[in-house]
XYZ file of C-alpha atoms in Angstrom:
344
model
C 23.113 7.829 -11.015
C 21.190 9.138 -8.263
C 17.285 10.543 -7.927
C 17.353 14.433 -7.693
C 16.050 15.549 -4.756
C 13.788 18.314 -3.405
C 14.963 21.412 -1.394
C 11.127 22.694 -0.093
C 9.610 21.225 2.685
C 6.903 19.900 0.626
C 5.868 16.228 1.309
C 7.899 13.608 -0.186
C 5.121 12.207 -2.093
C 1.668 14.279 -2.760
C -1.407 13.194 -4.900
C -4.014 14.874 -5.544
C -7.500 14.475 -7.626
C -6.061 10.869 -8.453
C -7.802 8.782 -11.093
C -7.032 5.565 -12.697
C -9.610 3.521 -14.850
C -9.731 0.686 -16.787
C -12.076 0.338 -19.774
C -13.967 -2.949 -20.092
C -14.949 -3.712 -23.635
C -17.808 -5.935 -25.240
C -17.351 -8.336 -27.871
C -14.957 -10.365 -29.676
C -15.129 -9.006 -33.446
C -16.659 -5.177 -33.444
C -15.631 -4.532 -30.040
C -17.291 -1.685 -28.466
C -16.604 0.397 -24.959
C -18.920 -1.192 -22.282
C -17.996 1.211 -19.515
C -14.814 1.832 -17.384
C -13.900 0.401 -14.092
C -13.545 3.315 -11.479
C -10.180 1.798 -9.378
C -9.327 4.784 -7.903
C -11.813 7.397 -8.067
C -10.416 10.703 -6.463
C -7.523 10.350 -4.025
C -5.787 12.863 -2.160
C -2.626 12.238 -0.040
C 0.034 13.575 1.297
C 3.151 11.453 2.702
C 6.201 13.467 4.311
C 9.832 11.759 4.039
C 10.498 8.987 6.988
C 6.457 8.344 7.631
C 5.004 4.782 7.781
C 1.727 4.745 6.067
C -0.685 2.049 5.996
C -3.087 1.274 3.586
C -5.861 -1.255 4.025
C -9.588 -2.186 2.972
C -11.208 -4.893 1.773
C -10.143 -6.995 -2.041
C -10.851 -4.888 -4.801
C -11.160 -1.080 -3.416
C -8.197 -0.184 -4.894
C -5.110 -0.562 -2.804
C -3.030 -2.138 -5.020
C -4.349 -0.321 -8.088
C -2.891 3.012 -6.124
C 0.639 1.756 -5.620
C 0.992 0.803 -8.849
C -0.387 4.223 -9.936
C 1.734 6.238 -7.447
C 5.336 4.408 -9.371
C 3.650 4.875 -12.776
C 3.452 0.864 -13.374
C -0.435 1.499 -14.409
C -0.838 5.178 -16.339
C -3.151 7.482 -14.117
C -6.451 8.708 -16.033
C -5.959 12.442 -14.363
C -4.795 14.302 -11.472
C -1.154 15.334 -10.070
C 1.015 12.398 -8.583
C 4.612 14.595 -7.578
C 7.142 13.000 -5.715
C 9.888 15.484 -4.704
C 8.376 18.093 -6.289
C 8.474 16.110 -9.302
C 5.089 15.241 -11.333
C 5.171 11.788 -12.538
C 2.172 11.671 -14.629
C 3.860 14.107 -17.284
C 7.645 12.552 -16.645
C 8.186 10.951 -20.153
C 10.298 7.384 -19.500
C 13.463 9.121 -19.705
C 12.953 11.031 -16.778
C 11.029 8.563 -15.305
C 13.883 6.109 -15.517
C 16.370 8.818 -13.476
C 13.723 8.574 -10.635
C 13.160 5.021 -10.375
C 15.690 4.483 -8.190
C 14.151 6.461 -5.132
C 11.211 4.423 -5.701
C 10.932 1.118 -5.188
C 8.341 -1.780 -4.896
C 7.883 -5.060 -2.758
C 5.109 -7.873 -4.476
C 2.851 -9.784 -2.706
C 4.219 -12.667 -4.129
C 7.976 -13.214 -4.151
C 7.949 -16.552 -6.010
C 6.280 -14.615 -9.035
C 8.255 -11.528 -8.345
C 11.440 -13.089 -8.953
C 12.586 -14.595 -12.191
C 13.271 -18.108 -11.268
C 15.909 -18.369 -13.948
C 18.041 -16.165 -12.522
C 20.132 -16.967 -9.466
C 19.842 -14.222 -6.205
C 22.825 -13.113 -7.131
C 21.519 -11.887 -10.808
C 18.660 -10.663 -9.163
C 19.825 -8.170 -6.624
C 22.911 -7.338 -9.180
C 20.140 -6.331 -12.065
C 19.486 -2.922 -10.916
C 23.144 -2.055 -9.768
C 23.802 -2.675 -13.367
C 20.832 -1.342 -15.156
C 21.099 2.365 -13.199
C 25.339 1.776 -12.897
C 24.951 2.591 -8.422
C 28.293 0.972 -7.959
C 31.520 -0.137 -10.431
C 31.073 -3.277 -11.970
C 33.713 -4.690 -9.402
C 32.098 -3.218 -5.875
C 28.676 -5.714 -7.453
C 29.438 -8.672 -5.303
C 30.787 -7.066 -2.503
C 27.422 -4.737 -2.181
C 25.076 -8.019 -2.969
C 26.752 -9.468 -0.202
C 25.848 -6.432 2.335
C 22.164 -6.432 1.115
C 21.990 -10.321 1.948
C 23.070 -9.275 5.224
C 20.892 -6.726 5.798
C 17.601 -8.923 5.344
C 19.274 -11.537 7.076
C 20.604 -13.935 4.791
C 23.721 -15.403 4.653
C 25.817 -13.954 1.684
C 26.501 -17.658 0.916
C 23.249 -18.047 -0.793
C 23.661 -16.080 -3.488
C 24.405 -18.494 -6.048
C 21.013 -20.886 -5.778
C 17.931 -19.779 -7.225
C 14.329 -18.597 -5.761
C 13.368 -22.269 -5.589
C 15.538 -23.142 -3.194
C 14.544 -20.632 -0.316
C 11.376 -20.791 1.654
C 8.646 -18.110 1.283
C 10.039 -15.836 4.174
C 13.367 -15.911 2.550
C 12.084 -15.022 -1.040
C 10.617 -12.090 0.560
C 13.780 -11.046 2.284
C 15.189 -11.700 -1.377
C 13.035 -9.117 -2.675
C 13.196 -6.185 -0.295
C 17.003 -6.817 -0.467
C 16.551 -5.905 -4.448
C 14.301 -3.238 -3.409
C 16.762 -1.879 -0.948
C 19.777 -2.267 -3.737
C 19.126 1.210 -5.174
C 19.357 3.255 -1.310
C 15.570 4.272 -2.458
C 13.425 7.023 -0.347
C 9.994 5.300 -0.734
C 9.831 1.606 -0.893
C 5.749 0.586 -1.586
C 5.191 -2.773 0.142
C 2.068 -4.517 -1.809
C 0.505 -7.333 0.817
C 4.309 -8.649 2.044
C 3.254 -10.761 4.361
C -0.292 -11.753 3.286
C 1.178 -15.271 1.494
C 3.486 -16.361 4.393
C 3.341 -17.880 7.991
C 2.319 -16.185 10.932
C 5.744 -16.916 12.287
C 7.371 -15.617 9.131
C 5.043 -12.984 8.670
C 6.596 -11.375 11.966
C 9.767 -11.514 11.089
C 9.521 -9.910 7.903
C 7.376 -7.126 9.484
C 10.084 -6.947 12.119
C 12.696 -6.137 9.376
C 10.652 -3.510 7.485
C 10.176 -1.921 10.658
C 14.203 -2.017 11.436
C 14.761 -0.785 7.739
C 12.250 2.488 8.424
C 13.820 3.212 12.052
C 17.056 2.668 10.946
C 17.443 3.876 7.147
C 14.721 6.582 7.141
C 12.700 4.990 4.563
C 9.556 5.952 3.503
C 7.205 3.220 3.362
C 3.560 2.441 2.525
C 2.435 -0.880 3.825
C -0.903 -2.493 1.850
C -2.543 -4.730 3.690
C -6.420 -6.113 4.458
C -5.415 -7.141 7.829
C -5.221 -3.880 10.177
C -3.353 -5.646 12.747
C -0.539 -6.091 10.415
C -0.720 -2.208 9.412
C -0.896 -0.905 12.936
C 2.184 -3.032 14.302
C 4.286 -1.048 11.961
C 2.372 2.319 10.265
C 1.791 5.351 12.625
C -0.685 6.848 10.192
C -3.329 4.629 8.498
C -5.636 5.397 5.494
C -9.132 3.064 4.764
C -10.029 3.021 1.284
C -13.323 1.593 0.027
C -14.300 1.842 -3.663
C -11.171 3.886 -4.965
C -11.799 6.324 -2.535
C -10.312 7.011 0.791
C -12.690 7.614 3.685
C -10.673 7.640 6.450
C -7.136 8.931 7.440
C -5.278 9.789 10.245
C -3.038 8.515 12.919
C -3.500 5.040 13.964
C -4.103 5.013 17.632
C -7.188 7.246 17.417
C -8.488 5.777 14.351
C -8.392 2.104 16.381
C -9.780 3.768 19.154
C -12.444 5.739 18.156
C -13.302 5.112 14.302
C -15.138 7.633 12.796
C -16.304 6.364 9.105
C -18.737 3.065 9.922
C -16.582 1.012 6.946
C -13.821 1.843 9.464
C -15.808 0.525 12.202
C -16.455 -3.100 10.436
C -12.840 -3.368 9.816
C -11.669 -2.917 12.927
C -14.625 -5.465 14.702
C -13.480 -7.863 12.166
C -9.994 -8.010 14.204
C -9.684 -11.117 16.730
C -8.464 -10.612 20.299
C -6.315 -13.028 22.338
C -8.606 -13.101 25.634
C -11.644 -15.522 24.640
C -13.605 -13.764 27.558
C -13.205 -10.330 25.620
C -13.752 -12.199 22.039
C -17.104 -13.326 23.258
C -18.468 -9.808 24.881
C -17.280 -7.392 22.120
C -19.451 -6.613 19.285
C -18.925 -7.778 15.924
C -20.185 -5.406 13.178
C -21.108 -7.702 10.019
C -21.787 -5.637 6.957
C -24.736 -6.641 4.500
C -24.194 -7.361 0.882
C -21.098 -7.276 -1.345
C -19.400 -3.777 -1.964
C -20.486 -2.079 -5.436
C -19.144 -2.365 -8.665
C -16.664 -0.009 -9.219
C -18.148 0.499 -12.894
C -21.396 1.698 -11.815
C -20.794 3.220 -8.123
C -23.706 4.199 -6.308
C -24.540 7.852 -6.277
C -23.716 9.763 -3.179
C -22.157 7.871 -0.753
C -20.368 5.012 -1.780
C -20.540 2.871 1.557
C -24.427 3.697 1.703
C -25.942 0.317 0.583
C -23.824 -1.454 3.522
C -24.093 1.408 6.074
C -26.554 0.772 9.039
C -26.808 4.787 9.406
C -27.280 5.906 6.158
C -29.874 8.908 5.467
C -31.339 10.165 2.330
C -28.173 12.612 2.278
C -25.686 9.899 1.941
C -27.856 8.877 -1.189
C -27.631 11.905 -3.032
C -24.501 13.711 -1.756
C -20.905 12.298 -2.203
C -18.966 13.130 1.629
C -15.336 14.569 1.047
C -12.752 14.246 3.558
C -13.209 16.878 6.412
C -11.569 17.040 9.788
C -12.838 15.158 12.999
C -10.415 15.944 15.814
C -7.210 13.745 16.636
C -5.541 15.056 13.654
C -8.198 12.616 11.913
C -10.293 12.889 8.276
C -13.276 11.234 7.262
C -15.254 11.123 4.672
C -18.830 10.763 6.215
C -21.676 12.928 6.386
C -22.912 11.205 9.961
C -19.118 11.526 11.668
C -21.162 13.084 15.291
C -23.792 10.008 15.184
C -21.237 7.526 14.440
C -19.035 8.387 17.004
C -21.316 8.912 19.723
C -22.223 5.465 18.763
C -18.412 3.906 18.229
C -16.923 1.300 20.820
C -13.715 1.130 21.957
C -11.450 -0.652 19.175
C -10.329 -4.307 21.087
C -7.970 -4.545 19.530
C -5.466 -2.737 21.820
């Protein structure tokens, strides 16, 4: 059973007005609504077939929260989430289940990720079964080719997640991700819980898979080095919101929303000479709670050029050359005011 598939050139996946709260209650007995917790708060996207997107801010602002709201894991509070021209936030499970295939997901964690009860085997055989992709006889032959593919020897696929380092439980899972030939795999923080060493490799491979498969593929992640080694197009969210997108060698260059300008300082160089010259932006205080954001601008609390306009007036995403959005009412000043990203 296979995904249907669009005909239109419309973007493999597009979101728009995207909300997704959590209600936080008060009390043990007589339980009452204390307020809700804003996650995402408002996202629009747009992310055409074969395109490497990263996604990166700081813990808490939502990154997570969105993938998990883009494969209708967590429910969406309103707005339009369409993949192939298909709207997931009205797809009842049934038709949800027929497009699960094309979408897949790869956990921070593989150790919790993967049932340790079950050997790799079971685990990248599971959804051949569950969605019937091949006869019941081609399963070990195809498990076999999916070990390959991440680089494993097919020998292996009778011990259980135990038994395998942390790179290797990660290969384990995008081979299970990669079982059902999907269009979009979502790739929560991969690397964030391995060795530098093994985090290139695996960021090596996910790369190969996109080049060579055609795979769509959004890549969370704090660290923007990570994101830029493999994502043409980046997007910065802060507080459920995104406030800066565009393609990643101008945004590194020449950041136009000041969150994106702390994130970027934040990023070491190699040369210790350089390290020591270029200018570290540290922000002030912790970012809001996302159940009472500030009014206006979001990022005004922590912004070193806010104005009474950012305090009143929430910025939407608008256009600043390069093929570049921001969200930010001060995109002129903070540009004439940006340094050159270092980390080249």
């Amino acid at each position: 059973m296979t995904a249907p598939t669009a005909t239109s050139d419309a973007p493999l996946l597009r979101l728009r007005d995207v909300h997704t709260h959590f209600p936080v209650y008060q009390g043990m007995v007589m339980r009452r609504l204390k307020g809700l917790v804003r996650a995402v708060d408002g996202i629009d996207l747009d992310i055409p077939e074969g395109e490497a997107l990263g996604l990166v801010g700081e813990s808490g602002c939502g990154k997570s929260t969105l993938a998990r709201t883009i494969l209708q894991i967590t429910p969406a509070a309103s707005g339009s989430v369409q993949f192939r021209g298909h709207e997931l936030i009205a797809c009842n499970p049934r038709e949800l289940r027929r497009l699960r295939p094309a979408m897949q997901m790869v956990f921070q964690d593989p150790y919790s990720s993967l049932n340790p009860r079950m050997t790799v085997y079971d685990a990248i055989a599971e959804p051949l079964r569950v969605h019937r992709i091949v006869p019941r006889s081609e399963t070990p032959r195809r498990v076999a080719e999916l070990m390959s593919r991440v680089g494993l020897a097919p020998r292996m696929i009778r011990k259980y997640p135990h038994e395998f380092s942390g790179g290797q439980r990660q290969r384990i899972a995008i081979a299970r991700a990669l079982a059902l030939n999907p269009a979009l795999i979502v790739a929560d923080e991969p690397v964030s819980a391995l060795d530098v060493s093994v985090q290139a490799q695996i960021l090596n491979l996910l790369a190969r898979l996109c080049r060579d498969e055609r795979l769509t593929l959004i890549l969370i992640s704090h660290d923007l080095g990570v994101v830029r080694h493999l994502c043409r197009r980046i997007a910065v969210m802060y507080l459920g919101r995104i406030v800066e997108l565009g393609p990643a060698d101008p945004l590194f260059h020449a950041p136009a929303h000041p969150y994106t300008r702390a994130l970027i300082s934040a990023i070491p160089t190699p040369d210790p000479l350089r390290e020591r010259r270029r200018e570290r932006i540290v922000l002030q205080g912790d970012p809001p709670s996302p159940m009472r954001p500030p009014p206006g601008c979001a990022f005004h609390p922590r912004c070193p050029y806010a104005v009474d306009r950012c305090r009143t007036e929430t910025p939407r995403l608008r256009g600043v050359g390069d093929g570049r959005e921001a969200a930010c009412h001060l995109v002129e000043t903070i540009r004439d005011a940006s340094p050159q990203a270092d980390a080249k």
